XYZ file of C-alpha atoms in Angstrom:
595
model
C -9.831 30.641 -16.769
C -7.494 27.690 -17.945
C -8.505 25.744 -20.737
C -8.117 21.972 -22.193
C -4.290 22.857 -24.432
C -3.043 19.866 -24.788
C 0.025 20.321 -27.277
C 2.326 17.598 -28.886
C 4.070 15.391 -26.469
C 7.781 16.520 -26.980
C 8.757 19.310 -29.774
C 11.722 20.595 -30.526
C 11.563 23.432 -27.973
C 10.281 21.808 -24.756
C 13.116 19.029 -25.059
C 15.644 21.823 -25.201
C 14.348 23.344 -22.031
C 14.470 20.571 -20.619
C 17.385 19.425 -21.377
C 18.857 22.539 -20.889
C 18.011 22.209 -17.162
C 18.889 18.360 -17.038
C 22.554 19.432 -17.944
C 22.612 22.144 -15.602
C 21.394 19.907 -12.558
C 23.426 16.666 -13.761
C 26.492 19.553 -13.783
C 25.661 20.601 -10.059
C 25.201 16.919 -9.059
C 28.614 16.033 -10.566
C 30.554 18.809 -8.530
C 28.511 18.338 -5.347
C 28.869 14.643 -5.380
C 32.312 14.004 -6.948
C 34.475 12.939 -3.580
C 31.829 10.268 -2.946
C 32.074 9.258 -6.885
C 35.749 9.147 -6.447
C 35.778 7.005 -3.648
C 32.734 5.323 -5.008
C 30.811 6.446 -1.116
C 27.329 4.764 -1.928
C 23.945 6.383 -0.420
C 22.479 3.451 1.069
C 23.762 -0.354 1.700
C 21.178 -1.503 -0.971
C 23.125 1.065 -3.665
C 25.543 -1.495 -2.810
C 23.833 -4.773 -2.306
C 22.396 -3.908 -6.007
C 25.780 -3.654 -7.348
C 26.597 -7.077 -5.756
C 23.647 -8.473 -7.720
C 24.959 -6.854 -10.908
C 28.076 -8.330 -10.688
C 26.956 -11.718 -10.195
C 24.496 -11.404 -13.031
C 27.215 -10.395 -15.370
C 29.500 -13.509 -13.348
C 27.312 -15.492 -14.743
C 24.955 -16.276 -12.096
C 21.466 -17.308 -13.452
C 18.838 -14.615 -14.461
C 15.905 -16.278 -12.608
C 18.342 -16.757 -9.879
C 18.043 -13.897 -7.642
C 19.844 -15.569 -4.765
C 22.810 -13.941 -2.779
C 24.780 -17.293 -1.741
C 27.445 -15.186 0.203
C 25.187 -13.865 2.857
C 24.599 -17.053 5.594
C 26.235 -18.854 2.550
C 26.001 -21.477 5.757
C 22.497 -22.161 4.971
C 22.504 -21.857 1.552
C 21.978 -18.172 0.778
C 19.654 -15.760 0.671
C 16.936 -15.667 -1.899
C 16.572 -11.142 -2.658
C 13.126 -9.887 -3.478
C 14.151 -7.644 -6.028
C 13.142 -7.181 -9.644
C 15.869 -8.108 -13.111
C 14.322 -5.055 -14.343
C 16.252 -2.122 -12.789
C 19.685 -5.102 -13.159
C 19.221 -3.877 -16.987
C 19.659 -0.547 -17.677
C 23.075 -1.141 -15.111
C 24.408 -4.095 -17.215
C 23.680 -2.937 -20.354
C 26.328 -0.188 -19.918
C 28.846 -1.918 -18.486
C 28.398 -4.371 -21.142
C 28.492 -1.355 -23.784
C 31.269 0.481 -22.397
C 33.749 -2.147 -20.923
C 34.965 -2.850 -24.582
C 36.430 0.482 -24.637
C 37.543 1.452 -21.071
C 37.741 -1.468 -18.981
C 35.339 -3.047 -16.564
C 36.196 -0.922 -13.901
C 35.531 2.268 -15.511
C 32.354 1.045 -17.381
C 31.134 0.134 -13.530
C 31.787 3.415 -12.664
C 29.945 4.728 -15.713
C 27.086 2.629 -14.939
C 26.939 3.906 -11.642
C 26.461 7.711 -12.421
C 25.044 7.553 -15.422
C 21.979 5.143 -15.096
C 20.435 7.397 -12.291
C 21.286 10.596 -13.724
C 19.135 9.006 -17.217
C 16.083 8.433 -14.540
C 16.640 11.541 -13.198
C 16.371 13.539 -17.162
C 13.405 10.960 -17.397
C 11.545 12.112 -14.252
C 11.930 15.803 -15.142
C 10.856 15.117 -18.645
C 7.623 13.680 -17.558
C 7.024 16.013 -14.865
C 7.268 18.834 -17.170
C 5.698 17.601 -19.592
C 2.534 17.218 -17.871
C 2.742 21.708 -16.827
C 3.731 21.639 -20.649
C 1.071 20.431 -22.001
C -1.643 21.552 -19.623
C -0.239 24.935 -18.383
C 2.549 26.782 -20.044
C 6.076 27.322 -21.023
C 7.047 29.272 -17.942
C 5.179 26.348 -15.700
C 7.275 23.906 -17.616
C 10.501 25.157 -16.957
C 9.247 26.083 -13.460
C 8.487 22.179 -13.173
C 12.057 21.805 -14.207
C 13.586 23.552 -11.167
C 10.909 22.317 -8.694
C 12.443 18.929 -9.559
C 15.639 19.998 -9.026
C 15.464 21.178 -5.965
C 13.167 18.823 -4.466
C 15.865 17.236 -1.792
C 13.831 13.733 -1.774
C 13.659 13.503 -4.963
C 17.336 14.192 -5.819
C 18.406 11.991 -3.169
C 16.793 8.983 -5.031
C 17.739 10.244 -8.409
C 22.068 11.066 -7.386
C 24.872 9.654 -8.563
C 25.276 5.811 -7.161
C 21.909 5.585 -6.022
C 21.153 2.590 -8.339
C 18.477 1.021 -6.290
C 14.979 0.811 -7.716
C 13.295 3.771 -6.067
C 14.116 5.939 -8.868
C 12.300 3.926 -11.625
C 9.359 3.561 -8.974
C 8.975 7.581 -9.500
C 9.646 7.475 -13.413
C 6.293 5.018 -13.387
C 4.530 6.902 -11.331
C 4.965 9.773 -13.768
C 4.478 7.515 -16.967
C 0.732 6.618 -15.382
C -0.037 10.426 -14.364
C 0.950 11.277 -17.892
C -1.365 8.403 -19.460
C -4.300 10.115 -17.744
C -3.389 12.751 -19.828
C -3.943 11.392 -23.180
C -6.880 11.980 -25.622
C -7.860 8.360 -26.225
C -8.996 6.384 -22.875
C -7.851 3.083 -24.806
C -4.333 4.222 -25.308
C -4.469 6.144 -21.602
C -5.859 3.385 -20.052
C -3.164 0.860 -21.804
C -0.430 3.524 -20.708
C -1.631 3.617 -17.159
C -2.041 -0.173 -16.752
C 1.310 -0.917 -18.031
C 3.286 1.678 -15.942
C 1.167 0.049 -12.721
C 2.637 -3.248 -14.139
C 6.344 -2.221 -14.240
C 5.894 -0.073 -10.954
C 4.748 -3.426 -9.380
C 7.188 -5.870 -10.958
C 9.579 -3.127 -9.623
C 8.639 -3.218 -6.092
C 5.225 -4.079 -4.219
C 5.007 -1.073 -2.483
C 3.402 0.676 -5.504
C 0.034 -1.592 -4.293
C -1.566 1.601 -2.543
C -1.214 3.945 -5.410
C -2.126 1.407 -7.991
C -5.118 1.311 -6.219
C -5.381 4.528 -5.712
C -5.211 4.903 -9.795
C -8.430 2.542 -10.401
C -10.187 4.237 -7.684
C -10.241 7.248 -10.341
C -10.546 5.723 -13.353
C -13.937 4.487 -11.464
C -14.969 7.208 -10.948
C -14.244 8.672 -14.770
C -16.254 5.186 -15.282
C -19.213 6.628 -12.850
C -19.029 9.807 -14.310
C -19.254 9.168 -18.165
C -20.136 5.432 -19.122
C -18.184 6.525 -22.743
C -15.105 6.997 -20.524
C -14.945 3.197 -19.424
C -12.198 2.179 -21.300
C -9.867 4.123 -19.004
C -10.893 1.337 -16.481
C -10.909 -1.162 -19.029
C -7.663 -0.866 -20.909
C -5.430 -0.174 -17.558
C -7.007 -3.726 -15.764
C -6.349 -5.467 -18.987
C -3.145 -3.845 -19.597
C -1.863 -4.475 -15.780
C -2.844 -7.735 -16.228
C -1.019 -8.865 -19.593
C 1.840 -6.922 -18.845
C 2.493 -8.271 -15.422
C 2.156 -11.901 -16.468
C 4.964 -11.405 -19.443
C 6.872 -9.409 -16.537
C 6.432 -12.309 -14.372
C 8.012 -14.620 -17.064
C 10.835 -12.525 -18.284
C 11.987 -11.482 -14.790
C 10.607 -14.761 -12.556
C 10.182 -17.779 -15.547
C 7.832 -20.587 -14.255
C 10.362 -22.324 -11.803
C 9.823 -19.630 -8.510
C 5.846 -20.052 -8.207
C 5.564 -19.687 -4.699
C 3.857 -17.066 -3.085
C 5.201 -13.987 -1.789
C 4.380 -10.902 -0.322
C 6.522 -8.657 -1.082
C 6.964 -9.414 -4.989
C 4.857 -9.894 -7.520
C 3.644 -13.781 -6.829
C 0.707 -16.304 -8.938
C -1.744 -14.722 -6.312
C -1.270 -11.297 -7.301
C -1.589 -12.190 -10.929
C -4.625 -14.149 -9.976
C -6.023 -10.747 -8.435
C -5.548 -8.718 -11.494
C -7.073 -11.184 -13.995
C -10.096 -11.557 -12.152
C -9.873 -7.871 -12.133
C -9.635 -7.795 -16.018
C -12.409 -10.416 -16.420
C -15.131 -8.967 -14.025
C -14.756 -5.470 -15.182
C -15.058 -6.564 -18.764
C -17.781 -8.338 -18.440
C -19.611 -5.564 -16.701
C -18.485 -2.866 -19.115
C -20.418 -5.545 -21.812
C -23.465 -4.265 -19.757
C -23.376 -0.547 -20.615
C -25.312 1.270 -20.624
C -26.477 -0.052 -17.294
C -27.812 1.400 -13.587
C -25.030 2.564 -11.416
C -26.129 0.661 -9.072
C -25.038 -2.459 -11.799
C -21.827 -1.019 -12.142
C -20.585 -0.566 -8.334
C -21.698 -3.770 -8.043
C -19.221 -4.692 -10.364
C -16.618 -2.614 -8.290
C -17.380 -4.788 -5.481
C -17.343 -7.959 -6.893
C -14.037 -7.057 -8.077
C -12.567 -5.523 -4.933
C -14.273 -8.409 -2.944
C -13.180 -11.272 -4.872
C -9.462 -9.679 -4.694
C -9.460 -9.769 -1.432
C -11.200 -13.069 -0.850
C -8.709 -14.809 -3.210
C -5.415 -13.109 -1.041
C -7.347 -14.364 2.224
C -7.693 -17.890 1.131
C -4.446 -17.951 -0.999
C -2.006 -15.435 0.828
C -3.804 -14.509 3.969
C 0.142 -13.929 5.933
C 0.068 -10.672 3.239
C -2.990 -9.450 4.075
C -2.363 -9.769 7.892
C 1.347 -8.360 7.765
C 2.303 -7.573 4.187
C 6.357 -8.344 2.947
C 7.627 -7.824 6.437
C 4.550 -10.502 8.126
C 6.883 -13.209 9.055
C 9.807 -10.931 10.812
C 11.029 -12.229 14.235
C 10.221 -9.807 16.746
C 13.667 -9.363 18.226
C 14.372 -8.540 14.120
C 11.304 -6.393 13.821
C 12.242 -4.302 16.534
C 15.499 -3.655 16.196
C 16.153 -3.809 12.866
C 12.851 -3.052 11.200
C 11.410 -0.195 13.419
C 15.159 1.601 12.682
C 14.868 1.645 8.859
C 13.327 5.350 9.301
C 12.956 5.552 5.639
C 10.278 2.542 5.985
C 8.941 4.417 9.065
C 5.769 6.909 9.504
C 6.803 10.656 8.677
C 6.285 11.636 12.560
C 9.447 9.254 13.081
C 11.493 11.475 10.981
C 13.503 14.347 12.088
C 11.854 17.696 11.463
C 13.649 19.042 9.054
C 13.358 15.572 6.983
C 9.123 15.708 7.897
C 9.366 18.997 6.152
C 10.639 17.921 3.117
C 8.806 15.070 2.674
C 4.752 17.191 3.581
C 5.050 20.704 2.360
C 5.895 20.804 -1.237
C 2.723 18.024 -1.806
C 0.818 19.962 0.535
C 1.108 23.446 -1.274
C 0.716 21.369 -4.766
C -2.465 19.938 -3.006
C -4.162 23.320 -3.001
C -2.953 24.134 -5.950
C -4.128 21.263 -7.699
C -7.719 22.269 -5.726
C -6.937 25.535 -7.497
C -6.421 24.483 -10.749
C -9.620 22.342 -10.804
C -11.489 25.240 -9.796
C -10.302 27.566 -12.361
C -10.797 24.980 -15.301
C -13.450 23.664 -17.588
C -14.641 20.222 -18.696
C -12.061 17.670 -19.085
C -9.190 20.273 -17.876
C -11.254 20.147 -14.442
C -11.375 16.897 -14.371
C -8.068 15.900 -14.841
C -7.162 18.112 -12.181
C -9.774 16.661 -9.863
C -8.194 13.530 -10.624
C -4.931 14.863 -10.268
C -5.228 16.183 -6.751
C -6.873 13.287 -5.852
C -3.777 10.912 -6.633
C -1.487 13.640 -5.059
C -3.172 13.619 -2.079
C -2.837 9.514 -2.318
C 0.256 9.804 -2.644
C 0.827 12.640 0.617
C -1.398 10.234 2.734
C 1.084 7.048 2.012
C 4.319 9.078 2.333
C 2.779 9.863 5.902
C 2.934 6.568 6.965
C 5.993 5.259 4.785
C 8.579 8.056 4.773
C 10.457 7.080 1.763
C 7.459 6.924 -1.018
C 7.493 10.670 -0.301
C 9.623 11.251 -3.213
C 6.656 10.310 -5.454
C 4.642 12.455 -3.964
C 7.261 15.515 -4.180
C 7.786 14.877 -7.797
C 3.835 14.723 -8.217
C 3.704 18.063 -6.472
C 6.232 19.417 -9.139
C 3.525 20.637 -12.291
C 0.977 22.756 -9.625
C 3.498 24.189 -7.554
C 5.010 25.579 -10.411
C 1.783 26.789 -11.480
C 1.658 28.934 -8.325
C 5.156 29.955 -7.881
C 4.093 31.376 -11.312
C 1.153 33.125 -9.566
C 3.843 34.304 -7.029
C 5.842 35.608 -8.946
C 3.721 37.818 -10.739
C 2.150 39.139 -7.404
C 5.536 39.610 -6.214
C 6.589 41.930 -8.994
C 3.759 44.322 -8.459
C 4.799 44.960 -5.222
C 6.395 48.035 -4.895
C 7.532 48.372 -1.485
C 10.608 46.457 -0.534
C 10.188 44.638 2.826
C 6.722 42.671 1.642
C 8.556 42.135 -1.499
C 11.320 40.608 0.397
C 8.866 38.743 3.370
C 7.065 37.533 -0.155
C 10.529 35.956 -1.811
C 11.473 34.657 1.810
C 7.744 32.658 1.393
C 8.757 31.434 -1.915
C 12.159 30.475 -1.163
C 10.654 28.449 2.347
C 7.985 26.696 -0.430
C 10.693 25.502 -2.631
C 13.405 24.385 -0.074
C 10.936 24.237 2.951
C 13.441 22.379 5.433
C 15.653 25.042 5.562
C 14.569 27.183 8.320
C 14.786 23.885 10.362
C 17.856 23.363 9.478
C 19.282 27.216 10.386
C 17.533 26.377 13.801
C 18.986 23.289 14.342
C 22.473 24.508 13.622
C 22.139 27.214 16.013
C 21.178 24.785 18.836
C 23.822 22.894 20.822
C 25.082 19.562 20.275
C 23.272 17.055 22.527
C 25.133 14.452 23.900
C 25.420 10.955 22.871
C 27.492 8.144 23.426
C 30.992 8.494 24.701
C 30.180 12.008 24.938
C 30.744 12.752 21.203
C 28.660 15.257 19.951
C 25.486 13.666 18.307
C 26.053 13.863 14.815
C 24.748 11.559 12.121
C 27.252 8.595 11.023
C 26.416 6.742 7.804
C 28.169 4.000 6.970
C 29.801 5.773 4.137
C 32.251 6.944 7.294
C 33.617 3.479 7.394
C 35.679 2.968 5.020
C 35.846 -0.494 4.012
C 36.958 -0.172 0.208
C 39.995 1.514 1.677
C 41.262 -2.103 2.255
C 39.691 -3.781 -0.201
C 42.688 -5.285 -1.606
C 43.963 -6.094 1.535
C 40.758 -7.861 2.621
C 40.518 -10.082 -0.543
C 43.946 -11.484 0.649
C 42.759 -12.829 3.163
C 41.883 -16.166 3.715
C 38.091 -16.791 2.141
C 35.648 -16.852 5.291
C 32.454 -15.645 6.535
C 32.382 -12.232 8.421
C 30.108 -11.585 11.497
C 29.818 -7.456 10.625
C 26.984 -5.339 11.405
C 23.884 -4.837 8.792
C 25.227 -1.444 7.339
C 28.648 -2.710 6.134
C 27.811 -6.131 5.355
C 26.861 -5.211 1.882
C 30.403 -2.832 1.396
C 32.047 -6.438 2.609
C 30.746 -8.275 -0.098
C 31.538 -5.660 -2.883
C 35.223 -5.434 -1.854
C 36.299 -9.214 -1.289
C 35.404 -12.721 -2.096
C 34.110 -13.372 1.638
C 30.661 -14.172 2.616
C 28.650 -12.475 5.591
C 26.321 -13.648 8.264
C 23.593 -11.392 7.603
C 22.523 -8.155 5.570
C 19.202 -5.941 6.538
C 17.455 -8.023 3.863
C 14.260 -9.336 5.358
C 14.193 -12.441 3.318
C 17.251 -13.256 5.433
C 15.596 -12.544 8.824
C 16.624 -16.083 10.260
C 20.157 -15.225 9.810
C 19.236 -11.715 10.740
C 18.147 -12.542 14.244
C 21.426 -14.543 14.915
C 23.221 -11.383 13.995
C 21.310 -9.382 16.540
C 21.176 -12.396 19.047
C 24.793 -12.184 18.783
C 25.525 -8.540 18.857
C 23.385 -8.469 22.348
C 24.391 -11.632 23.997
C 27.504 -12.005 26.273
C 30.798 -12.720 25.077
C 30.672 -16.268 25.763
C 27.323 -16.911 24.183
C 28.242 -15.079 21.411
C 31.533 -17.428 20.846
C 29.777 -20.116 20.569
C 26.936 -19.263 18.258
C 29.514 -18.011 15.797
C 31.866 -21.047 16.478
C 28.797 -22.996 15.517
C 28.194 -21.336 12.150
C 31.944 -21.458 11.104
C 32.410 -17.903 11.171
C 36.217 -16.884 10.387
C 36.019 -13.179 11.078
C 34.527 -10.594 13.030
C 34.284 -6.783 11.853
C 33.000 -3.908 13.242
C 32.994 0.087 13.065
C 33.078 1.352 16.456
C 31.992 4.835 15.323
C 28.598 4.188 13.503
C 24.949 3.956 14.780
C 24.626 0.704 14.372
C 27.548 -0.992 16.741
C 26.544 2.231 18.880
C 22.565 1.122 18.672
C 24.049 -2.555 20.222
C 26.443 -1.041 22.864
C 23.122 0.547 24.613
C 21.234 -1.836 24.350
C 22.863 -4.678 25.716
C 26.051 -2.699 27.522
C 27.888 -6.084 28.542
C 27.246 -7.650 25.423
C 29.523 -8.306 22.351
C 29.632 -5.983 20.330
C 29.346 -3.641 23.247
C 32.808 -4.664 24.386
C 34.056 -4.486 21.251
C 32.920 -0.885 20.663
C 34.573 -0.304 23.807
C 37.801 -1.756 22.678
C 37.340 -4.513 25.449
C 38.123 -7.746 22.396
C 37.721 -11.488 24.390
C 40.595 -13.173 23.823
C 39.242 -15.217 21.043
C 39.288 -12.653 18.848
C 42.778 -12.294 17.008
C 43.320 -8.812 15.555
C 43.847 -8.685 12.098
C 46.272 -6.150 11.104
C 45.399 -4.811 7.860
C 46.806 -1.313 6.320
C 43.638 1.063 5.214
C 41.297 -0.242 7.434
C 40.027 3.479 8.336
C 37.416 2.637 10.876
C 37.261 -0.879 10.504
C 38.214 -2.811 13.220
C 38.651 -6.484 12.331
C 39.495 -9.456 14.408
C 39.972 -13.433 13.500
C 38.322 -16.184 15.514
C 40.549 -18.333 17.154
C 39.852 -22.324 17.205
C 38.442 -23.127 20.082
């Protein structure tokens, strides 16, 4: 039977085992990752689009001014949605180390060691949660869970400096505040981490909600335990008005739905107001208090109808073009449902939370007082947390470092069973289980290389092409040389364009951008003709495209006598000039001729 063992938060000897298996897995990420260091091979174009933003912070472009003016610089720029906050920790070493080594280096710096910090973050928290609650041998077992969670690590990597990894270091920050023996100081914790989560990125809405829907019900249960409720509405509210000014100042007050706007801070003060006023009426009738729930939840949602009824409708993406929306949107699969993933990428995102599911189920079952209720409470925000990564892939990697503390409760359990077993082959069938818990895609993936290549375009073998394959920063140099212009390039290299020269693009897969974004796509599927004289229009210098990635592939099908279908068959109009530049491995570029 598990009881309540709360230790201290961090002694001596839990930071040294975890730290011991930081260094280990920061080691491992080093060697695996070190060619793509090197040649600085970011994850994802918004690695790289964050990197842009860096570098015009520290330029000298304005903090409140979050625009990027070199994507359609011909209307004026494009304002990003993103938060100053994860811009800090990246500037502050560069700004620390560039004294000593150079800018260059101190970039470089930034760029492995700012997510490889988050990373020693997340599997501090996460451990410290089986820590205090479990054991030593759950802690460390925590530790390696973590490690070899392949979602996780993916967002946690060196160069992934985009803001999905400080998403996951809230999420653990609230968790651990419902650990904590005071329900002011918990409930302050929580309400604060939901603050920064938000500020971060509005796609933390569902969770945050998730998180009041059980502190209510610690409310419902105890009426001493409101000041979970309490403290985290008041805290989320405070804190996200000061984030608001530090990261937004009082010059941007429109609204917005997919950042942090007036309305939203409108919502969480009447939140903080109602709920105080009704905890002023304890003791009360339940039936007083969930009417104070629903005067909260209904006057939040009357006040986004009448102010911001577009986000309620459609959320951030409600105002998309539908030519954008369907072929750019519906192919971000990391923004799509988990039944649009491959298998072995479905795996990794549902069976880890799923086994930590019943395991959490487990632990609540085997515990007493306010050990089984934090568990409760704990397998209800995992489960949260499974249900959104079903229907938006990439917040799986919350719910796979959630999973982390109870799975390594059972592998514990497994373990044990498994060394009592003293015949061989269950032994063996047993590890084989335990090996397909902790690294569950794998048997997909032995399956799928055993299968044949199907065919795709051009009759290549269908293998996946990132844009990390093109290898604009090959010719960075030579690009910069080049006359200053704008560049009609395809959504995944667009970003790697702007990093590597002084040029501006037509469009990145930014949706604030989505008017310049449907010109792209117009363009990309129109005829030759058409296409000449939309970008003759706009002023465009240059044209760029890699003939060998999805993308310029995606176009080619779609539209085979298009543009860019032409030019991924090398079939250039004649208006296009080639531009010969040396290193430009995969990039094909081409200069407009005046008409």
């Amino acid at each position: 039977m598990l009881v309540d063992r709360r230790r201290s938060a961090f002694p001596k000897e839990f930071l040294a085992r975890v730290g011991m298996a930081w260094a280990i897995v920061c080691a491992l990420l080093l060697a695996v990752n070190w060619s793509a260091i090197s040649q600085q091979r970011f994850p994802d174009p918004d690695d790289i689009m964050r990197l842009v933003q860096v570098r015009d912070l520290i330029a000298g472009q304005g903090w409140f001014d979050l625009t990027q003016y070199r994507v359609d610089a011909a209307n004026g720029g494009v304002a990003m949605h993103w938060s100053r906050l994860v811009d800090i920790p990246l500037v502050l070493v560069i700004a620390v180390l560039t004294p000593f080594v150079g800018a260059d280096a101190a970039e470089t710096a930034a760029l492995i060691i700012v997510p490889l910090i988050t990373l020693g973050i997340v599997m501090l928290l996460a451990a410290r949660i089986a820590w205090r609650l479990l054991g030593d041998e759950e802690a460390t077992l925590t530790s390696l869970v973590v490690a070899l969670s392949i979602p996780v690590l993916f967002q946690l990597g060196p160069l992934r400096i985009d803001h999905h990894g400080w998403q996951i270091v809230c999420a653990l920050v609230a968790v651990n505040g419902l650990m904590a023996r005071s329900s002011k100081l918990g409930g302050w914790v929580i309400g604060a981490a939901l603050a920064f989560w938000l500020s971060i990125s509005v796609e933390g809405l569902p969770l945050a909600a998730l998180f009041f829907g059980v502190l209510g019900l610690r409310w419902l249960r105890n009426r001493n335990e409101r000041q979970w409720t309490i403290g985290a509405i008041q805290s989320l509210a405070l804190v996200s008005v000061v984030l608001f000014g530090l990261t937004r100042g009082i010059g941007e007050l429109a609204t917005f739905c997919d950042a942090i706007s007036p309305v939203h801070l409108a919502v969480f003060a009447w939140g903080a107001v109602v709920l105080t006023i009704v905890a002023r009426f304890e003791p009360a009738p339940r039936g007083v208090i969930l009417t104070g729930f629903a005067l909260t939840g209904g006057g939040a949602v009357g006040l986004m109808l009448f102010a911001a009824p577009q986000c309620v409708a459609g959320g951030g993406f409600a105002e998309l073009d539908p030519l954008v929306a369907r072929y750019w949107h519906a192919n971000v699969l990391e923004g799509m449902p988990i039944w649009r993933q491959s298998l072995t990428t479905a795996l990794q995102y549902a069976v880890t939370p799923l086994i930590a599911l019943i395991a959490a189920i487990r632990l609540a079952g085997r515990s007493h007082d306010w050990l089984r209720q934090f568990w409760a409470d704990y397998a209800i925000i995992l489960g949260g947390s499974l249900l959104v990564a079903v229907f938006v892939s990439r917040a799986g990697a919350v719910a796979c470092v959630l999973a982390a503390p109870p799975l390594a409760w059972q592998l514990r359990g497994w373990l044990r069973a498994i060394r009592t077993m003293e015949r061989p082959a269950p032994r063996l069938a047993a590890m084989a289980g335990v090996c397909c818990a902790l690294l569950p895609a794998f048997p997909a993936m032995l399956l799928a290389s055993a299968m044949p290549a199907r065919a795709s375009l051009g009759g290549a073998p269908d293998a996946p092409i990132k844009a990390a394959d093109c290898r604009v920063q090959d010719s960075g140099a030579a690009l910069a040389d080049l006359p200053k212009g704008e560049i009609y390039a395809p959504f995944d290299i667009a970003p790697e364009l702007l990093l590597v020269s002084g040029h501006s693009v037509v469009a990145t897969g930014h949706h604030r951008g989505h008017e310049a974004m449907k010109v792209l796509l117009e363009t990309a599927l129109a005829p030759e003709a058409e296409a000449r004289a939309t970008l003759a229009a706009r002023g465009t210098d240059y044209v760029a495209i890699c003939p060998s990635l999805g993308e310029a592939r995606m176009y080619a099908k779609i539209a085979p006598k298009g543009f860019v279908a032409a030019l991924v068959k090398g079939e250039a109009p004649d208006w296009l000039e080639p531009v010969e530049v040396e290193g430009l491995s995969g990039l094909q570029m081409w200069r407009i001729k005046p008409e």
